[in-house]
Coordinates of C-alpha atoms and ligand atoms in Angstrom, one line a residue:
X441 CA 40.3 -34.4 24.8
X442 CA 38.4 -36.8 27.5
X443 CA 38.8 -39.9 27.4
X444 CA 35.5 -41.8 26.8
X445 CA 35.5 -43.3 29.7
X446 CA 36.7 -39.8 31.9
X447 CA 33.5 -38.5 30.2
X448 CA 31.2 -40.9 31.5
X449 CA 32.5 -40.8 34.8
X450 CA 32.5 -36.9 34.6
X451 CA 29.2 -36.2 33.7
X452 CA 27.3 -39.3 34.0
X453 CA 28.3 -41.3 36.8
X454 CA 26.3 -40.2 40.3
X455 CA 27.0 -40.9 43.9
X456 CA 23.6 -42.6 44.5
X457 CA 22.0 -43.7 47.8
X458 CA 21.7 -47.6 47.3
X459 CA 18.2 -48.7 45.5
X460 CA 17.5 -52.1 46.0
X461 CA 16.3 -52.2 42.4
X462 CA 19.8 -51.5 41.0
X463 CA 21.7 -54.3 41.5
X464 CA 24.8 -52.9 39.5
X465 CA 24.7 -49.7 37.6
X466 CA 27.4 -47.7 35.2
X467 CA 30.7 -49.6 35.0
X468 CA 30.3 -53.1 33.7
X469 CA 29.8 -54.9 31.0
X470 CA 25.7 -54.8 32.1
X471 CA 24.0 -53.3 34.6
X472 CA 21.8 -55.6 36.7
X473 CA 18.2 -54.7 37.9
X474 CA 16.0 -56.4 40.4
X475 CA 12.3 -55.7 39.1
X476 CA 10.0 -56.4 42.2
X477 CA 8.8 -59.7 42.8
X478 CA 5.8 -60.6 40.4
X479 CA 6.4 -57.4 38.6
X480 CA 6.3 -57.5 34.3
X481 CA 9.2 -55.2 32.8
X482 CA 8.1 -52.4 30.6
X483 CA 10.7 -51.2 28.0
X484 CA 11.0 -48.7 25.4
X485 CA 13.2 -46.7 23.1
X486 CA 13.4 -43.6 21.7
X487 CA 16.0 -41.5 19.2
X488 CA 16.2 -38.4 19.2
X489 CA 18.7 -37.0 16.0
X490 CA 20.0 -33.5 15.6
X491 CA 18.3 -31.6 13.0
X492 CA 15.4 -34.3 12.6
X493 CA 13.8 -34.1 16.0
X494 CA 15.6 -30.8 17.6
X495 CA 17.8 -28.0 16.5
X496 CA 21.5 -28.4 16.7
X497 CA 21.8 -25.1 18.5
X498 CA 19.3 -26.6 21.0
X499 CA 19.4 -25.4 24.7
X500 CA 21.5 -28.5 26.3
X501 CA 19.8 -28.5 29.6
X502 CA 16.2 -28.7 27.9
X503 CA 17.5 -31.4 25.7
X504 CA 18.6 -33.7 28.3
X505 CA 15.4 -32.8 29.8
X506 CA 13.3 -33.9 26.7
X507 CA 15.1 -37.1 25.7
X508 CA 14.4 -38.8 29.2
X509 CA 10.9 -37.1 29.2
X510 CA 9.9 -38.7 26.2
X511 CA 11.1 -41.8 27.2
X512 CA 9.3 -41.8 30.7
X513 CA 6.4 -40.7 28.5
X514 CA 6.0 -44.0 26.7
X515 CA 6.0 -45.7 30.4
X516 CA 3.3 -43.5 31.3
X517 CA 1.4 -44.0 28.8
X518 CA 1.3 -48.1 29.5
X519 CA 0.6 -46.9 33.2
X520 CA 4.6 -48.6 33.9
X521 CA 6.8 -47.0 37.4
X522 CA 10.6 -46.3 35.9
X523 CA 12.9 -48.2 37.0
X524 CA 16.3 -47.0 35.5
X525 CA 17.6 -46.2 32.0
X526 CA 20.5 -46.6 29.2
X527 CA 22.1 -43.6 27.1
X528 CA 23.5 -44.4 23.9
X529 CA 25.2 -41.0 22.5
X530 CA 27.0 -40.3 19.9
X531 CA 28.6 -36.6 19.7
X532 CA 30.8 -34.4 17.4
X533 CA 33.2 -33.5 20.4
X534 CA 33.6 -33.6 24.3
X535 CA 32.3 -30.1 25.3
X536 CA 32.0 -29.5 28.5
X537 CA 29.8 -26.3 27.9
X538 CA 27.2 -28.8 26.5
X539 CA 28.1 -32.0 28.1
X540 CA 27.5 -30.5 31.7
X541 CA 24.1 -28.6 31.3
X542 CA 23.0 -31.9 28.9
X543 CA 23.6 -34.1 32.0
X544 CA 22.3 -32.1 34.5
X545 CA 19.0 -31.7 32.4
X546 CA 19.2 -35.4 31.9
X547 CA 20.1 -36.6 35.4
X548 CA 17.6 -33.6 37.1
X549 CA 14.6 -35.6 35.6
X550 CA 16.0 -38.8 36.2
X551 CA 16.0 -37.8 39.9
X552 CA 12.6 -36.7 40.1
X553 CA 11.0 -39.8 39.1
X554 CA 13.6 -42.2 40.6
X555 CA 15.0 -43.5 37.5
X556 CA 18.6 -44.2 37.3
X557 CA 21.1 -44.1 34.5
X558 CA 22.4 -47.5 34.8
X559 CA 24.7 -48.1 31.7
X560 CA 25.1 -47.1 27.9
X561 CA 27.5 -46.2 25.1
X562 CA 29.5 -43.2 23.8
X563 CA 31.2 -42.6 20.6
X564 CA 32.3 -39.3 18.3
X565 CA 29.8 -39.0 15.4
X566 CA 27.2 -36.7 14.7
X567 CA 24.8 -35.9 18.0
X568 CA 22.7 -38.6 18.1
X569 CA 20.8 -39.2 21.4
X570 CA 19.2 -42.7 22.2
X571 CA 17.8 -43.8 25.7
X572 CA 16.3 -47.4 26.6
X573 CA 14.1 -46.8 29.6
X574 CA 13.0 -49.8 31.8
X575 CA 10.0 -49.4 33.8
X576 CA 7.4 -52.0 35.7
X577 CA 4.1 -53.0 36.4
X578 CA 1.7 -55.7 37.6
X579 CA 1.2 -58.7 35.1
X580 CA -1.9 -57.8 33.3
X581 CA -2.5 -53.9 34.2
X582 CA -0.6 -52.8 30.9
X583 CA -2.8 -49.9 28.9
X584 CA -2.3 -51.2 25.5
X585 CA -3.6 -49.3 22.5
X586 CA -5.6 -52.5 21.3
X587 CA -7.5 -52.4 24.4
X588 CA -10.2 -49.9 23.7
X589 CA -14.4 -51.2 24.1
X590 CA -17.2 -49.7 22.5
X591 CA -18.9 -46.9 24.2
X592 CA -15.8 -46.0 26.1
X593 CA -15.4 -42.1 26.8
X594 CA -11.9 -41.0 25.3
X595 CA -10.3 -38.6 27.6
X596 CA -7.1 -36.4 27.3
X597 CA -5.0 -34.9 29.9
X598 CA -3.7 -31.5 30.6
X599 CA -3.7 -29.2 27.4
X600 CA -2.7 -29.5 23.7
X601 CA -1.2 -27.8 20.9
X602 CA 1.0 -24.8 22.8
X603 CA 3.9 -27.1 21.7
X604 CA 3.0 -27.1 17.7
X605 CA 2.3 -23.1 18.4
X606 CA 5.8 -22.7 19.7
X607 CA 7.3 -24.7 16.3
X608 CA 4.5 -22.6 14.0
X609 CA 6.3 -19.1 15.6
X610 CA 10.0 -20.6 15.0
X611 CA 8.8 -21.4 11.6
X612 CA 7.5 -18.1 11.0
X613 CA 4.0 -19.5 9.9
X614 CA 2.3 -17.1 12.2
X615 CA 3.2 -14.3 14.6
X616 CA 3.6 -14.7 18.6
X617 CA 4.8 -12.1 20.9
X618 CA 7.8 -12.9 22.7
X619 CA 6.3 -13.5 26.0
X620 CA 3.8 -16.0 24.2
X621 CA 6.4 -17.7 22.3
X622 CA 8.2 -18.1 25.5
X623 CA 5.7 -19.7 27.5
X624 CA 4.5 -22.2 24.2
X625 CA 8.1 -23.0 23.9
X626 CA 8.2 -24.0 27.5
X627 CA 5.6 -26.7 26.7
X628 CA 8.0 -28.0 23.5
X629 CA 11.0 -27.8 25.1
X630 CA 10.1 -29.5 28.8
X631 CA 7.3 -31.8 28.2
X632 CA 5.9 -33.0 31.6
X633 CA 5.7 -37.0 31.5
X634 CA 2.6 -38.1 33.4
X635 CA 4.0 -40.8 35.2
X636 CA 1.8 -40.4 38.1
X637 CA -1.4 -40.1 36.2
X638 CA -0.7 -43.3 33.9
X639 CA -0.1 -45.3 37.3
X640 CA -3.3 -44.1 38.8
X641 CA -5.5 -45.0 35.8
X642 CA -4.0 -48.8 35.9
X643 CA -7.6 -50.8 36.3
X644 CA -9.6 -47.9 35.2
X645 CA -8.8 -47.0 32.1
X646 CA -8.6 -49.7 28.6
X647 CA -6.5 -48.1 26.3
X648 CA -3.5 -45.5 26.4
X649 CA -1.1 -43.7 24.6
X650 CA 1.2 -40.7 24.9
X651 CA 0.7 -38.2 22.2
X652 CA 3.7 -37.1 20.4
X653 CA 2.6 -36.7 16.8
X654 CA -0.8 -35.3 17.7
X655 CA -4.2 -36.2 18.8
X656 CA -5.7 -37.1 15.5
X657 CA -3.1 -39.3 14.5
X658 CA -2.1 -41.2 17.5
X659 CA -5.8 -42.0 18.6
X660 CA -6.0 -43.4 15.3
X661 CA -3.3 -45.8 16.5
X662 CA -5.6 -46.7 19.4
X663 CA -8.6 -47.1 16.8
X664 CA -6.7 -49.0 14.3
X665 CA -5.3 -51.6 17.2
X666 CA -8.8 -51.6 19.0
X667 CA -10.3 -52.1 15.4
X668 CA -13.0 -49.7 16.4
X669 CA -14.0 -45.9 15.0
X670 CA -14.5 -42.6 17.6
X671 CA -16.3 -39.3 17.2
X672 CA -14.5 -36.6 18.7
X673 CA -15.7 -33.3 20.3
X674 CA -13.3 -30.8 18.8
X675 CA -14.8 -28.1 20.9
X676 CA -14.0 -29.6 24.1
X677 CA -10.1 -30.4 23.3
X678 CA -8.1 -28.2 26.2
X679 CA -6.2 -25.8 24.2
X680 CA -3.0 -24.6 25.9
X681 CA -2.8 -21.2 27.7
X682 CA -1.2 -19.2 24.8
X683 CA -3.5 -21.1 22.1
X684 CA -6.5 -20.5 23.5
X685 CA -6.1 -17.0 22.7
X686 CA -5.3 -17.8 19.1
X687 CA -8.3 -18.3 16.2
X688 CA -10.8 -20.7 16.6
X689 CA -9.4 -22.5 13.4
X690 CA -5.9 -22.4 14.8
X691 CA -7.4 -23.8 18.2
X692 CA -8.9 -26.6 16.7
X693 CA -5.6 -27.4 13.9
X694 CA -3.2 -27.2 16.6
X695 CA -5.0 -29.4 19.4
X696 CA -6.2 -32.0 16.5
X697 CA -2.8 -32.2 14.7
X698 CA -0.1 -30.5 16.7
X699 CA 2.4 -32.8 18.1
X700 CA 5.1 -32.7 21.1
X701 CA 2.6 -32.2 23.7
X702 CA 3.5 -36.0 25.3
X703 CA -0.3 -35.9 27.2
X704 CA -2.1 -39.1 27.5
X705 CA -4.6 -40.1 25.4
X706 CA -6.8 -42.8 27.1
X707 CA -10.1 -44.9 27.0
X708 CA -12.3 -45.7 29.8
X709 CA -15.7 -47.0 30.3
X710 CA -18.8 -44.8 31.0
X711 CA -19.0 -46.2 34.8
X712 CA -15.5 -45.5 35.6
X713 CA -16.0 -41.4 35.0
X714 CA -15.8 -40.5 38.5
X715 CA -12.6 -42.8 39.2
X716 CA -10.9 -41.1 35.8
X717 CA -11.5 -37.9 37.7
X718 CA -10.6 -39.0 40.9
X719 CA -7.2 -40.3 39.1
X720 CA -6.6 -36.9 37.6
X721 CA -7.1 -35.1 41.0
X722 CA -4.6 -37.8 42.8
X723 CA -2.1 -37.1 40.1
X724 CA -2.7 -33.6 40.1
X725 CA -3.3 -33.5 36.4
X726 CA -6.1 -32.3 34.3
X727 CA -8.3 -35.0 32.7
X728 CA -10.6 -33.9 30.2
X729 CA -13.6 -36.1 28.2
X730 CA -13.2 -35.4 24.5
X731 CA -14.9 -37.9 22.6
X732 CA -16.6 -41.5 22.5
X733 CA -15.3 -45.0 20.9
X734 CA -17.8 -46.3 18.3
X735 CA -18.0 -49.9 16.7
X736 CA -18.4 -47.6 13.1
X737 CA -14.5 -47.3 12.1
X738 CA -13.1 -44.1 11.1
X739 CA -12.6 -40.8 13.4
X740 CA -15.7 -38.2 13.3
X741 CA -15.2 -34.7 14.3
X742 CA -18.2 -32.8 16.0
X743 CA -18.6 -29.3 16.9
X744 CA -20.7 -28.4 20.1
X745 CA -23.6 -28.7 18.1
X746 CA -22.8 -32.4 17.5
X747 CA -22.6 -31.3 13.6
X748 CA -20.0 -33.5 11.7
X749 CA -17.0 -31.0 10.8
X750 CA -15.1 -31.4 7.8
X751 CA -11.3 -29.8 8.4
X752 CA -9.7 -28.9 5.0
X753 CA -6.4 -30.3 6.3
X754 CA -5.1 -33.2 4.1
X755 CA -3.7 -35.6 6.6
X756 CA -7.2 -35.1 8.2
X757 CA -8.8 -36.4 5.0
X758 CA -8.9 -40.2 5.7
X759 CA -10.1 -40.1 9.1
X760 CA -13.1 -37.5 8.2
X761 CA -14.3 -39.1 5.2
X762 CA -14.7 -42.3 7.0
Ligands
ADP285 P1 31.9 -51.6 26.4 O1 33.3 -51.7 26.0 O2 31.0 -52.9 27.2 O3 31.0 -51.0 25.3 P2 32.3 -49.1 27.7 O4 33.7 -48.7 27.6 O5 31.3 -48.5 25.9 O6 31.7 -50.2 27.5 O7 30.9 -48.1 28.9 C1 32.3 -48.5 30.2 C2 30.5 -48.7 31.3 O8 30.3 -47.4 30.8 C3 29.5 -49.6 31.0 O9 29.4 -49.8 31.9 C4 28.6 -48.3 30.3 O10 27.4 -49.0 30.5 C5 28.4 -47.1 30.5 N1 28.3 -46.2 29.8 C6 29.1 -45.7 28.1 N2 28.4 -44.7 28.0 C7 27.7 -44.4 28.6 C8 26.8 -43.1 28.9 N3 26.7 -42.5 27.8 N4 26.2 -43.1 30.3 C9 26.1 -43.8 30.8 N5 26.9 -44.8 31.1 C10 27.7 -45.1 29.8
MG286 MG1 30.7 -49.2 24.5

């Protein structure tokens, strides 16, 4: 059995090139960060618990990727640039067949985003992975949930629903061909944090968040914080490539309520439409305009003929009845 510090050294300490932003990394009682002069820190934590947020036998490389991706996604949703992160890990055993791919999945994505692992804690116990991430942004530019304004357009990045579709197939709620299932599951296992888009939207978007629980619920957080309502054009919601081939009802349900996509939902004034599209192009990310912020509270779902749709799903009720 590896000692705790040997384990950290073997799997998590990297030979990094000097980075002036990180004054001290793993090894001392604290790490030391130098945020760029005049910048504000953005900080977020996410805990992933085996059996609750992922299957106990989940592919460890994918799991490493996903644990960091969901944290990076929180930075993206504020418009923050990643700096560094810490990892608190509870492990049932020091199994190299798990630790090696897990640390690789984690550190590969960290390298992509120049976001260094600077510390953490390691203990024996049920598998539980908690990451705290640090980012930076100019003061006053954060894309906050309470900043939506009446008449803002509502936008979403990428596509929605494929992650939830993969889960539905795992749970045998519906059939998918093995190839479709594999393609959809990629979205569930290896979400893409929209860091570049978030940064490009500073000064353009008003409110933003990342979609982890499903569009309706998460947009609801913006509406609640901003004390406003909205209309969504549900047939404009961009479905993932696999979901696009399913029935209209499934497309609507999974784009509206499917979680785990980690796309950004944001609002921006009408006069910024071209700037939003330019931000999408600059960050190589599709953006789709899906609705409108309104003074009238509650969430209204409209079809292409501007008719109100009532969906039977219970979770939607308190939004559609407004
Ligand atoms: P302490 O006794 O202060 O808790 P530890 O012995 O737990 O210190 O950790 C030693 C060093 O290794 C610290 O710098 C800590 O931040 C780092 N560390 C511990 N676990 C991890 C981990 N899972 N990933 C990265 N760094 C870690
Ligand atoms: Mg410790």
